[in-house]
Amino acid sequence: MSLQNTSFLDACRGHRPERTPVWLMRQAGRYLPEYRAIRAKVSFLELCRTPELAAEVTVQPIDRLGVDAAILFSDILVVFDAMDVAVEFKPGPVLPQPVRTRADIEGLRWGDPVAEVSYVMDAVRACKRALADRVPLIGFCGAPFTTCSYLIEGGGSRDFLEVKKLIFSAPELFRQLMANMSALLADYLIGQIDAGVDAVQIFDSWAGALGPRDYVEHVLPHTRALVERVQAHVPAGRERVPVILFARGNANLLAHTATIPADVLGVDWSIGMSEAIDIVGPERVVQGNLDPGVLLGPKALIHARAQEIVAAGARAKAHVFNLGHGISRVTDPEHAKAMVDAVHEAPTAKPRRHARL
Ligand code: CP3
């Protein structure tokens, strides 16, 4: 099997393809009428747990938008199935029994996510069949901090007071929890890789909840361990898969995040792409970073803003275009398509070729 479109993987590996590759975080979801049609029949969790349906939804934005990569349809919180931690989607995640006390944490069960979240591994195989090598498939998980934040807060949070209470009153207990989570997530991503994904992305959506000092002390070592464990895994008969690290709220954290040797550094929309490249250096591959809100404006604006970011990205080793966070559910799919077209039409830096004469 060989992929028909390698631009995304080429960029992840530090090469500059002819056209800047593009995909969108949350590209399969409620802004698409064809997604809503399926969701009218099944719940979100049923969709995640039914490999053929998850594959159908994964492919929807490939057909409609012409993006250069697919992302597995799932959620960062389904991994809790390996820990017997219940989660409901209303549609935001809610945990009826958050994990807060020492007894809660010490009572957690750390199962094998490959065996116990096997529907995700089956969904990967179903997606690969459905994609038929048109574009690569990205697997994903939440970063240890974002995943533990949901576990502790019991859902989304504005101020992360339960997490901070734990970090500052029982740092050793928090460290143990994060270390265990990092190991579980590594097994989970390695399972997705062995099932066939071509790249993985780690979402640290809540990294910005901490200031740089505490991010470096309490979060970074566990994210680094996760990235390095996954990078140490070479799937049988294939190349090692690239690891993308996306930490949101990262204008202040990027210099620290960049000390982790992820193959690609995600950049959120809180910083200019050019400034982000100054911070991470010209030898790193970057991904991002159009404000998803721009897609609510007119197509001419979307076109101009997308091409500005492509131009800025030319100074990086390579650039994967993306939004600076997930697409909003009120986005007109035609506007998302206008963004993808603008990226593909943008003049890019000449690919670096080795002279053969
Ligand atoms: O990118 C994709 O298209 C793949 C699918 C995907 C989903 N969630 C589907 C989903 C991915 C990669 C995620 C990751 C995820 N989930 C993150 C990290 C990315 C980010 O946005 O920061 C986080 C923090 C979650 C947790 C989560 N799950 C939230 C906050 C919500 C509610 C979001 C909302 O739009 O209301 C979910 C539910 C969820 N995950 C939906 C989808 C399509 C909506 C569920 C529905 O159909 O009702």
mmCIF file of N, CA, C and O in Angstrom, residues 98-101 148-149 151-154 157 159-169 174:
data_model
loop_
_atom_site.group_PDB
_atom_site.id
_atom_site.type_symbol
_atom_site.label_atom_id
_atom_site.label_comp_id
_atom_site.label_asym_id
_atom_site.label_seq_id
_atom_site.Cartn_x
_atom_site.Cartn_y
_atom_site.Cartn_z
ATOM 1 N N PRO A 98 -15.889 12.532 39.671
ATOM 2 C CA PRO A 98 -14.519 13.023 39.473
ATOM 3 C C PRO A 98 -13.550 12.415 40.487
ATOM 4 O O PRO A 98 -13.970 11.935 41.548
ATOM 5 N N VAL A 99 -12.264 12.446 40.151
ATOM 6 C CA VAL A 99 -11.226 11.804 40.957
ATOM 7 C C VAL A 99 -10.454 12.914 41.665
ATOM 8 O O VAL A 99 -9.717 13.664 41.016
ATOM 9 N N ARG A 100 -10.648 13.067 42.979
ATOM 10 C CA ARG A 100 -10.074 14.239 43.657
ATOM 11 C C ARG A 100 -9.248 13.925 44.889
ATOM 12 O O ARG A 100 -8.265 14.589 45.165
ATOM 13 N N THR A 101 -9.676 12.922 45.653
ATOM 14 C CA THR A 101 -8.980 12.667 46.914
ATOM 15 C C THR A 101 -7.862 11.648 46.706
ATOM 16 O O THR A 101 -7.794 10.983 45.672
ATOM 17 N N CYS A 148 -5.805 14.409 32.704
ATOM 18 C CA CYS A 148 -5.945 14.414 34.174
ATOM 19 C C CYS A 148 -6.838 15.561 34.635
ATOM 20 O O CYS A 148 -7.564 15.422 35.624
ATOM 21 N N SER A 149 -6.811 16.694 33.912
ATOM 22 C CA SER A 149 -7.681 17.814 34.300
ATOM 23 C C SER A 149 -9.148 17.423 34.213
ATOM 24 O O SER A 149 -9.933 17.750 35.103
ATOM 25 N N LEU A 151 -10.291 14.428 34.466
ATOM 26 C CA LEU A 151 -10.499 13.422 35.510
ATOM 27 C C LEU A 151 -10.771 14.107 36.856
ATOM 28 O O LEU A 151 -11.664 13.716 37.598
ATOM 29 N N ILE A 152 -9.999 15.151 37.143
ATOM 30 C CA ILE A 152 -10.057 15.807 38.448
ATOM 31 C C ILE A 152 -11.214 16.807 38.519
ATOM 32 O O ILE A 152 -11.961 16.853 39.498
ATOM 33 N N GLU A 153 -11.366 17.622 37.472
ATOM 34 C CA GLU A 153 -12.427 18.640 37.481
ATOM 35 C C GLU A 153 -13.802 18.019 37.233
ATOM 36 O O GLU A 153 -14.820 18.597 37.600
ATOM 37 N N GLY A 154 -13.835 16.880 36.549
ATOM 38 C CA GLY A 154 -15.118 16.240 36.228
ATOM 39 C C GLY A 154 -15.785 16.852 35.006
ATOM 40 O O GLY A 154 -16.967 16.625 34.751
ATOM 41 N N SER A 157 -13.510 23.386 32.747
ATOM 42 C CA SER A 157 -13.374 24.257 33.917
ATOM 43 C C SER A 157 -12.903 25.629 33.481
ATOM 44 O O SER A 157 -12.232 25.770 32.462
ATOM 45 N N ASP A 159 -11.413 27.818 35.928
ATOM 46 C CA ASP A 159 -10.272 28.226 36.760
ATOM 47 C C ASP A 159 -9.379 27.070 37.238
ATOM 48 O O ASP A 159 -8.352 27.305 37.845
ATOM 49 N N PHE A 160 -9.789 25.830 37.001
ATOM 50 C CA PHE A 160 -8.967 24.651 37.331
ATOM 51 C C PHE A 160 -8.570 24.604 38.812
ATOM 52 O O PHE A 160 -7.463 24.205 39.153
ATOM 53 N N LEU A 161 -9.500 25.008 39.665
ATOM 54 C CA LEU A 161 -9.153 25.079 41.090
ATOM 55 C C LEU A 161 -8.930 23.711 41.715
ATOM 56 O O LEU A 161 -8.074 23.558 42.586
ATOM 57 N N GLU A 162 -9.687 22.700 41.292
ATOM 58 C CA GLU A 162 -9.471 21.351 41.857
ATOM 59 C C GLU A 162 -8.090 20.819 41.446
ATOM 60 O O GLU A 162 -7.391 20.211 42.244
ATOM 61 N N VAL A 163 -7.729 21.040 40.181
ATOM 62 C CA VAL A 163 -6.416 20.590 39.699
ATOM 63 C C VAL A 163 -5.316 21.314 40.468
ATOM 64 O O VAL A 163 -4.359 20.702 40.953
ATOM 65 N N LYS A 164 -5.485 22.631 40.611
ATOM 66 C CA LYS A 164 -4.439 23.411 41.290
ATOM 67 C C LYS A 164 -4.345 23.035 42.769
ATOM 68 O O LYS A 164 -3.249 22.990 43.344
ATOM 69 N N LYS A 165 -5.488 22.742 43.366
ATOM 70 C CA LYS A 165 -5.478 22.321 44.782
ATOM 71 C C LYS A 165 -4.609 21.070 44.920
ATOM 72 O O LYS A 165 -3.783 20.964 45.824
ATOM 73 N N LEU A 166 -4.786 20.148 43.996
ATOM 74 C CA LEU A 166 -4.007 18.910 44.054
ATOM 75 C C LEU A 166 -2.520 19.176 43.784
ATOM 76 O O LEU A 166 -1.655 18.698 44.527
ATOM 77 N N ILE A 167 -2.245 19.959 42.744
ATOM 78 C CA ILE A 167 -0.840 20.229 42.401
ATOM 79 C C ILE A 167 -0.114 20.869 43.581
ATOM 80 O O ILE A 167 1.003 20.470 43.930
ATOM 81 N N PHE A 168 -0.769 21.862 44.212
ATOM 82 C CA PHE A 168 -0.049 22.637 45.222
ATOM 83 C C PHE A 168 -0.161 22.062 46.632
ATOM 84 O O PHE A 168 0.644 22.388 47.494
ATOM 85 N N SER A 169 -1.150 21.172 46.861
ATOM 86 C CA SER A 169 -1.230 20.623 48.218
ATOM 87 C C SER A 169 -0.687 19.202 48.285
ATOM 88 O O SER A 169 -0.284 18.743 49.346
ATOM 89 N N PHE A 174 0.052 14.129 42.685
ATOM 90 C CA PHE A 174 -0.222 14.600 41.325
ATOM 91 C C PHE A 174 0.829 14.028 40.367
ATOM 92 O O PHE A 174 0.504 13.586 39.266
#
